[in-house]
C-alpha positions as a LaTeX table, in Angstrom:
\begin{tabular}{lrrr}
\hline
Residue & $x$ (\AA) & $y$ (\AA) & $z$ (\AA) \\
\hline
Unk1 & 0.00 & 0.00 & 0.00 \\
Unk2 & 1.54 & 3.29 & $-1.05$ \\
Unk3 & 2.07 & 5.92 & 1.62 \\
Unk4 & $-0.69$ & 8.46 & 2.16 \\
Unk5 & 1.44 & 11.33 & 3.41 \\
Unk6 & 2.83 & 12.42 & $-0.01$ \\
Unk7 & $-0.71$ & 12.62 & $-1.41$ \\
Unk8 & $-1.83$ & 14.74 & 1.55 \\
Unk9 & 1.15 & 16.99 & 1.05 \\
Unk10 & 0.29 & 17.54 & $-2.62$ \\
Unk11 & $-3.34$ & 18.27 & $-1.78$ \\
Unk12 & $-2.31$ & 20.68 & 0.97 \\
Unk13 & $-0.01$ & 22.54 & $-1.38$ \\
Unk14 & $-2.74$ & 22.70 & $-4.05$ \\
Unk15 & $-5.27$ & 24.00 & $-1.47$ \\
Unk16 & $-2.76$ & 26.59 & $-0.26$ \\
Unk17 & $-2.14$ & 27.80 & $-3.82$ \\
Unk18 & $-5.89$ & 28.16 & $-4.44$ \\
Unk19 & $-6.35$ & 30.17 & $-1.27$ \\
Unk20 & $-3.42$ & 32.41 & $-2.13$ \\
Unk21 & $-4.71$ & 33.01 & $-5.65$ \\
Unk22 & $-8.18$ & 33.80 & $-4.30$ \\
Unk23 & $-6.69$ & 36.20 & $-1.80$ \\
Unk24 & $-4.81$ & 37.98 & $-4.60$ \\
Unk25 & $-7.97$ & 38.20 & $-6.69$ \\
Unk26 & $-9.92$ & 39.65 & $-3.79$ \\
Unk27 & $-7.17$ & 42.15 & $-3.07$ \\
Unk28 & $-7.16$ & 43.30 & $-6.70$ \\
Unk29 & $-10.96$ & 43.59 & $-6.62$ \\
Unk30 & $-10.81$ & 45.69 & $-3.50$ \\
Unk31 & $-8.17$ & 47.89 & $-5.08$ \\
Unk32 & $-10.26$ & 48.30 & $-8.23$ \\
Unk33 & $-13.35$ & 49.13 & $-6.15$ \\
Unk34 & $-11.38$ & 51.66 & $-4.14$ \\
Unk35 & $-10.01$ & 53.23 & $-7.31$ \\
Unk36 & $-13.53$ & 53.39 & $-8.76$ \\
Unk37 & $-14.83$ & 55.07 & $-5.61$ \\
Unk38 & $-11.98$ & 57.58 & $-5.62$ \\
Unk39 & $-12.56$ & 58.23 & $-9.33$ \\
Unk40 & $-16.26$ & 58.84 & $-8.76$ \\
Unk41 & $-15.47$ & 61.08 & $-5.82$ \\
Unk42 & $-13.13$ & 63.17 & $-7.91$ \\
Unk43 & $-15.73$ & 63.41 & $-10.67$ \\
Unk44 & $-18.30$ & 64.97 & $-8.32$ \\
Unk45 & $-18.24$ & 68.76 & $-7.86$ \\
Unk46 & $-16.48$ & 69.99 & $-4.77$ \\
Unk47 & $-19.41$ & 72.17 & $-3.78$ \\
Unk48 & $-22.83$ & 71.35 & $-5.19$ \\
Unk49 & $-25.25$ & 74.29 & $-5.39$ \\
Unk50 & $-28.52$ & 73.90 & $-3.48$ \\
Unk51 & $-31.68$ & 75.50 & $-4.88$ \\
Unk52 & $-34.62$ & 75.89 & $-2.51$ \\
Unk53 & $-37.87$ & 77.80 & $-2.20$ \\
Unk54 & $-38.92$ & 79.48 & 1.03 \\
Unk55 & $-40.21$ & 76.98 & 3.57 \\
Unk56 & $-42.33$ & 79.43 & 5.56 \\
Unk57 & $-42.93$ & 83.11 & 6.29 \\
Unk58 & $-41.70$ & 84.09 & 9.75 \\
Unk59 & $-42.50$ & 87.78 & 9.98 \\
Unk60 & $-43.72$ & 90.73 & 7.90 \\
Unk61 & $-44.74$ & 94.35 & 8.31 \\
Unk62 & $-48.12$ & 94.32 & 6.52 \\
Unk63 & $-50.17$ & 92.61 & 3.85 \\
Unk64 & $-53.25$ & 93.52 & 1.88 \\
Unk65 & $-55.22$ & 90.38 & 2.73 \\
Unk66 & $-56.96$ & 89.55 & 5.97 \\
Unk67 & $-55.68$ & 87.20 & 8.66 \\
Unk68 & $-58.44$ & 84.65 & 7.99 \\
Unk69 & $-57.71$ & 84.36 & 4.27 \\
Unk70 & $-54.90$ & 83.37 & 1.92 \\
Unk71 & $-55.78$ & 86.03 & $-0.67$ \\
Unk72 & $-53.09$ & 88.71 & $-1.08$ \\
Unk73 & $-51.28$ & 87.62 & 2.11 \\
Unk74 & $-47.57$ & 87.12 & 2.80 \\
Unk75 & $-48.17$ & 83.41 & 3.40 \\
Unk76 & $-48.27$ & 82.98 & $-0.38$ \\
Unk77 & $-44.51$ & 83.55 & $-0.56$ \\
Unk78 & $-43.85$ & 80.12 & 0.95 \\
Unk79 & $-43.36$ & 77.23 & $-1.42$ \\
Unk80 & $-43.25$ & 76.96 & $-5.19$ \\
Unk81 & $-44.68$ & 79.67 & $-7.51$ \\
Unk82 & $-48.45$ & 79.89 & $-7.86$ \\
Unk83 & $-48.60$ & 82.42 & $-10.71$ \\
Unk84 & $-45.18$ & 83.02 & $-12.30$ \\
Unk85 & $-44.46$ & 83.43 & $-15.22$ \\
Unk86 & $-47.97$ & 84.83 & $-15.72$ \\
Unk87 & $-48.57$ & 88.55 & $-15.20$ \\
Unk88 & $-51.55$ & 90.26 & $-13.66$ \\
Unk89 & $-53.50$ & 90.75 & $-10.46$ \\
Unk90 & $-53.79$ & 87.34 & $-8.73$ \\
Unk91 & $-55.05$ & 86.60 & $-5.23$ \\
Unk92 & $-52.45$ & 83.82 & $-4.82$ \\
Unk93 & $-49.59$ & 86.33 & $-4.53$ \\
Unk94 & $-48.13$ & 88.34 & $-1.63$ \\
Unk95 & $-49.19$ & 92.00 & $-1.61$ \\
Unk96 & $-48.21$ & 94.73 & 0.84 \\
Unk97 & $-50.77$ & 97.17 & 2.14 \\
Unk98 & $-49.72$ & 100.39 & 0.38 \\
Unk99 & $-48.22$ & 101.78 & $-2.81$ \\
Unk100 & $-47.37$ & 105.23 & $-4.14$ \\
Unk101 & $-47.18$ & 108.25 & $-1.83$ \\
Unk102 & $-50.86$ & 108.86 & $-1.06$ \\
Unk103 & $-50.64$ & 107.23 & 2.36 \\
Unk104 & $-47.74$ & 109.55 & 3.33 \\
Unk105 & $-49.75$ & 112.65 & 2.38 \\
Unk106 & $-52.97$ & 111.74 & 4.18 \\
Unk107 & $-53.72$ & 113.42 & 7.56 \\
Unk108 & $-53.41$ & 110.13 & 9.44 \\
Unk109 & $-49.84$ & 109.49 & 8.23 \\
Unk110 & $-47.29$ & 109.03 & 10.97 \\
Unk111 & $-44.32$ & 111.34 & 11.26 \\
Unk112 & $-40.94$ & 110.01 & 10.10 \\
Unk113 & $-38.35$ & 109.05 & 12.68 \\
Unk114 & $-35.87$ & 111.86 & 13.20 \\
Unk115 & $-32.86$ & 109.55 & 13.55 \\
Unk116 & $-33.53$ & 107.59 & 10.36 \\
Unk117 & $-30.47$ & 107.67 & 8.03 \\
Unk118 & $-30.98$ & 109.55 & 4.80 \\
Unk119 & $-30.05$ & 106.48 & 2.76 \\
Unk120 & $-32.66$ & 104.26 & 4.44 \\
Unk121 & $-35.70$ & 103.94 & 2.18 \\
Unk122 & $-37.35$ & 100.68 & 3.27 \\
Unk123 & $-41.08$ & 100.85 & 3.99 \\
Unk124 & $-42.13$ & 97.20 & 4.33 \\
Unk125 & $-40.42$ & 93.88 & 4.91 \\
Unk126 & $-40.96$ & 90.14 & 4.95 \\
Unk127 & $-38.72$ & 87.48 & 6.51 \\
Unk128 & $-38.51$ & 84.03 & 4.92 \\
Unk129 & $-37.07$ & 80.81 & 6.36 \\
Unk130 & $-35.49$ & 78.11 & 4.18 \\
Unk131 & $-34.79$ & 74.47 & 4.96 \\
Unk132 & $-31.00$ & 74.33 & 4.54 \\
Unk133 & $-28.48$ & 76.94 & 5.76 \\
Unk134 & $-26.22$ & 77.82 & 2.83 \\
Unk135 & $-23.71$ & 80.41 & 1.73 \\
Unk136 & $-25.88$ & 82.42 & $-0.71$ \\
Unk137 & $-24.79$ & 82.59 & $-4.32$ \\
Unk138 & $-28.02$ & 84.06 & $-5.78$ \\
Unk139 & $-31.49$ & 85.17 & $-4.74$ \\
Unk140 & $-34.31$ & 85.04 & $-7.32$ \\
Unk141 & $-37.46$ & 87.05 & $-6.57$ \\
Unk142 & $-40.45$ & 86.24 & $-8.76$ \\
Unk143 & $-42.43$ & 89.45 & $-9.22$ \\
Unk144 & $-45.72$ & 88.98 & $-11.07$ \\
Unk145 & $-47.24$ & 92.49 & $-11.06$ \\
Unk146 & $-45.72$ & 96.00 & $-10.97$ \\
Unk147 & $-42.14$ & 94.98 & $-10.13$ \\
Unk148 & $-39.37$ & 97.23 & $-8.84$ \\
Unk149 & $-40.29$ & 97.68 & $-5.18$ \\
Unk150 & $-37.54$ & 95.52 & $-3.62$ \\
Unk151 & $-34.77$ & 97.76 & $-2.29$ \\
Unk152 & $-32.80$ & 95.54 & 0.11 \\
Unk153 & $-32.01$ & 91.85 & 0.65 \\
Unk154 & $-30.51$ & 90.78 & 3.97 \\
Unk155 & $-29.27$ & 87.48 & 5.43 \\
Unk156 & $-29.35$ & 86.48 & 9.10 \\
Unk157 & $-26.82$ & 84.31 & 10.92 \\
Unk158 & $-29.46$ & 82.77 & 13.20 \\
Unk159 & $-31.07$ & 79.48 & 12.19 \\
Unk160 & $-34.80$ & 79.65 & 13.00 \\
Unk161 & $-34.98$ & 75.83 & 13.18 \\
Unk162 & $-32.03$ & 75.37 & 15.55 \\
Unk163 & $-32.67$ & 74.26 & 19.11 \\
Unk164 & $-29.71$ & 76.29 & 20.38 \\
Unk165 & $-30.04$ & 80.02 & 19.63 \\
Unk166 & $-26.73$ & 81.76 & 18.92 \\
Unk167 & $-25.19$ & 84.18 & 21.39 \\
Unk168 & $-24.90$ & 86.83 & 18.67 \\
Unk169 & $-27.29$ & 87.47 & 15.79 \\
Unk170 & $-25.95$ & 89.20 & 12.70 \\
Unk171 & $-27.79$ & 90.72 & 9.75 \\
Unk172 & $-25.73$ & 91.19 & 6.60 \\
Unk173 & $-26.88$ & 93.17 & 3.57 \\
Unk174 & $-26.60$ & 91.06 & 0.42 \\
Unk175 & $-27.85$ & 93.77 & $-1.91$ \\
Unk176 & $-29.22$ & 97.30 & $-1.57$ \\
Unk177 & $-30.41$ & 99.91 & $-4.08$ \\
Unk178 & $-32.79$ & 102.86 & $-4.28$ \\
Unk179 & $-36.31$ & 102.15 & $-5.59$ \\
Unk180 & $-36.64$ & 102.10 & $-9.35$ \\
Unk181 & $-39.43$ & 102.84 & $-11.76$ \\
Unk182 & $-39.98$ & 99.81 & $-13.99$ \\
Unk183 & $-41.67$ & 100.37 & $-17.33$ \\
Unk184 & $-44.73$ & 98.18 & $-17.43$ \\
Unk185 & $-46.41$ & 95.89 & $-14.90$ \\
Unk186 & $-45.25$ & 92.64 & $-16.52$ \\
Unk187 & $-43.82$ & 89.78 & $-14.48$ \\
Unk188 & $-40.10$ & 89.35 & $-14.12$ \\
Unk189 & $-37.51$ & 87.31 & $-12.27$ \\
Unk190 & $-35.44$ & 89.78 & $-10.28$ \\
Unk191 & $-31.90$ & 88.50 & $-9.65$ \\
Unk192 & $-29.62$ & 91.22 & $-8.28$ \\
Unk193 & $-25.90$ & 90.72 & $-7.84$ \\
Unk194 & $-25.41$ & 89.79 & $-4.19$ \\
Unk195 & $-22.18$ & 89.87 & $-2.22$ \\
Unk196 & $-20.58$ & 86.91 & $-0.46$ \\
Unk197 & $-20.92$ & 86.57 & 3.31 \\
Unk198 & $-18.81$ & 84.60 & 5.79 \\
Unk199 & $-21.63$ & 82.65 & 7.46 \\
Unk200 & $-24.34$ & 80.27 & 6.20 \\
Unk201 & $-27.95$ & 81.42 & 6.34 \\
Unk202 & $-31.47$ & 80.10 & 5.90 \\
Unk203 & $-33.23$ & 83.31 & 6.96 \\
Unk204 & $-33.66$ & 85.96 & 4.26 \\
Unk205 & $-35.30$ & 89.36 & 4.69 \\
Unk206 & $-36.74$ & 91.38 & 1.80 \\
Unk207 & $-37.35$ & 95.10 & 2.23 \\
Unk208 & $-39.49$ & 97.05 & $-0.23$ \\
Unk209 & $-40.34$ & 100.61 & $-1.14$ \\
Unk210 & $-43.49$ & 101.06 & $-3.25$ \\
Unk211 & $-43.44$ & 104.86 & $-3.43$ \\
Unk212 & $-42.71$ & 104.91 & $-7.20$ \\
Unk213 & $-45.35$ & 102.36 & $-8.15$ \\
Unk214 & $-48.68$ & 103.12 & $-9.78$ \\
Unk215 & $-50.30$ & 100.07 & $-8.19$ \\
Unk216 & $-49.63$ & 97.29 & $-5.70$ \\
Unk217 & $-46.55$ & 95.16 & $-6.26$ \\
Unk218 & $-47.19$ & 91.41 & $-6.16$ \\
Unk219 & $-44.60$ & 88.77 & $-5.25$ \\
Unk220 & $-45.04$ & 85.08 & $-5.97$ \\
Unk221 & $-41.99$ & 83.21 & $-4.63$ \\
Unk222 & $-38.36$ & 83.55 & $-3.57$ \\
Unk223 & $-35.63$ & 81.12 & $-4.60$ \\
Unk224 & $-32.39$ & 80.86 & $-2.64$ \\
Unk225 & $-29.27$ & 79.47 & $-4.34$ \\
Unk226 & $-26.30$ & 78.54 & $-2.19$ \\
Unk227 & $-23.56$ & 76.08 & $-1.25$ \\
Unk228 & $-22.88$ & 74.24 & 2.00 \\
Unk229 & $-19.19$ & 75.13 & 2.10 \\
Unk230 & $-17.88$ & 78.66 & 2.05 \\
Unk231 & $-16.78$ & 79.64 & $-1.48$ \\
Unk232 & $-13.11$ & 80.53 & $-1.85$ \\
Unk233 & $-12.06$ & 82.92 & $-4.58$ \\
Unk234 & $-8.98$ & 81.74 & $-6.44$ \\
Unk235 & $-6.64$ & 83.85 & $-8.54$ \\
Unk236 & $-5.67$ & 80.85 & $-10.65$ \\
Unk237 & $-7.38$ & 80.42 & $-13.99$ \\
Unk238 & $-8.26$ & 77.09 & $-15.57$ \\
Unk239 & $-9.38$ & 75.87 & $-18.95$ \\
Unk240 & $-13.13$ & 76.17 & $-19.48$ \\
Unk241 & $-15.15$ & 73.99 & $-21.81$ \\
Unk242 & $-17.33$ & 76.25 & $-23.92$ \\
Unk243 & $-20.03$ & 73.57 & $-24.01$ \\
Unk244 & $-20.41$ & 73.79 & $-20.22$ \\
Unk245 & $-21.22$ & 77.50 & $-20.20$ \\
Unk246 & $-24.86$ & 78.32 & $-19.53$ \\
Unk247 & $-26.08$ & 81.20 & $-21.68$ \\
Unk248 & $-28.46$ & 82.51 & $-19.00$ \\
Unk249 & $-25.76$ & 82.40 & $-16.36$ \\
Unk250 & $-23.32$ & 84.11 & $-18.72$ \\
Unk251 & $-25.81$ & 86.89 & $-19.43$ \\
Unk252 & $-26.49$ & 87.27 & $-15.72$ \\
Unk253 & $-22.77$ & 87.65 & $-14.96$ \\
Unk254 & $-22.44$ & 90.13 & $-17.82$ \\
Unk255 & $-25.34$ & 92.18 & $-16.44$ \\
Unk256 & $-23.72$ & 92.14 & $-13.00$ \\
Unk257 & $-20.49$ & 93.37 & $-14.51$ \\
Unk258 & $-22.26$ & 96.15 & $-16.33$ \\
Unk259 & $-23.97$ & 97.23 & $-13.11$ \\
Unk260 & $-20.58$ & 97.42 & $-11.40$ \\
Unk261 & $-19.13$ & 99.47 & $-14.24$ \\
Unk262 & $-22.07$ & 101.84 & $-14.16$ \\
Unk263 & $-21.46$ & 102.44 & $-10.48$ \\
Unk264 & $-17.76$ & 103.05 & $-10.99$ \\
Unk265 & $-18.12$ & 105.29 & $-14.03$ \\
Unk266 & $-21.07$ & 107.43 & $-13.01$ \\
Unk267 & $-22.21$ & 110.49 & $-14.90$ \\
Unk268 & $-20.79$ & 112.77 & $-12.25$ \\
Unk269 & $-17.37$ & 111.18 & $-12.51$ \\
Unk270 & $-17.36$ & 111.40 & $-16.29$ \\
Unk271 & $-18.17$ & 115.11 & $-16.15$ \\
Unk272 & $-15.06$ & 115.65 & $-14.02$ \\
Unk273 & $-12.83$ & 113.97 & $-16.56$ \\
Unk274 & $-11.00$ & 116.00 & $-19.24$ \\
Unk275 & $-12.40$ & 116.30 & $-22.72$ \\
Unk276 & $-10.10$ & 113.56 & $-24.07$ \\
Unk277 & $-12.03$ & 110.97 & $-22.09$ \\
Unk278 & $-10.26$ & 107.71 & $-21.23$ \\
Unk279 & $-7.02$ & 108.65 & $-23.02$ \\
Unk280 & $-6.17$ & 111.16 & $-20.30$ \\
Unk281 & $-6.28$ & 108.31 & $-17.75$ \\
Unk282 & $-3.58$ & 106.29 & $-19.57$ \\
Unk283 & 0.07 & 106.48 & $-18.39$ \\
Unk284 & 2.32 & 108.80 & $-20.33$ \\
Unk285 & 4.37 & 105.87 & $-21.66$ \\
Unk286 & 1.28 & 104.49 & $-23.44$ \\
Unk287 & 0.48 & 107.71 & $-25.31$ \\
Unk288 & 2.23 & 108.05 & $-28.69$ \\
\hline
\end{tabular}
């Protein structure tokens, strides 16, 4: 009878080789999976933009509707649009109580505060809470009738849904301008150029001035764009794929740039310049 031990040795070696090969295969699979995960992670954007409508209305100065109704009340600013992009007088929108200057000229008008700054022109306000605190990148206000009353947009550092109120509450102005007279009552999406702030927010305050309007302004919804991580401006430039450029976003940035240039080169400043215009601002070495 031949010995059994050599056969057991061969089988043991064969079993050991199979286990080792399986271990190598598993290790390679794990490495491939890890590489795939890392590749997918790198493919995702570093900071995804969050787009959200107002969750609820927290506070306001006045509204045209009654407390027992939803018609023409500030509560209509919460949620998705009810009317936009349609134009006209709709009961599903938010409407403030006054417009024009007739209520300032009536005998029952209250006297202005003596310590009010000359640049302060807000007459009404509404405060909106959003679900997620973000660093704002854009605020879209859907105006459906007689636009142009919004004069200031502010962001608050306090989270209205947090169980622990902060020790300090900050309000930061994202955008501010004097009231404007818009030609026509048609609906529009108002997207002013806002500045960056150093804290996340989910509480936005709109302030309006309806003194230049011929009728009530009507607001339908407010959209907050933002990112979870604080944006960092980089001086480095990178290659940009022309197919990835959004035409609407490009036009919006161009409009923002034009607004900035208009502020810098105002009519008053141009009148102070010499008659040669921009050429007198060039260095002497550049003039031939």
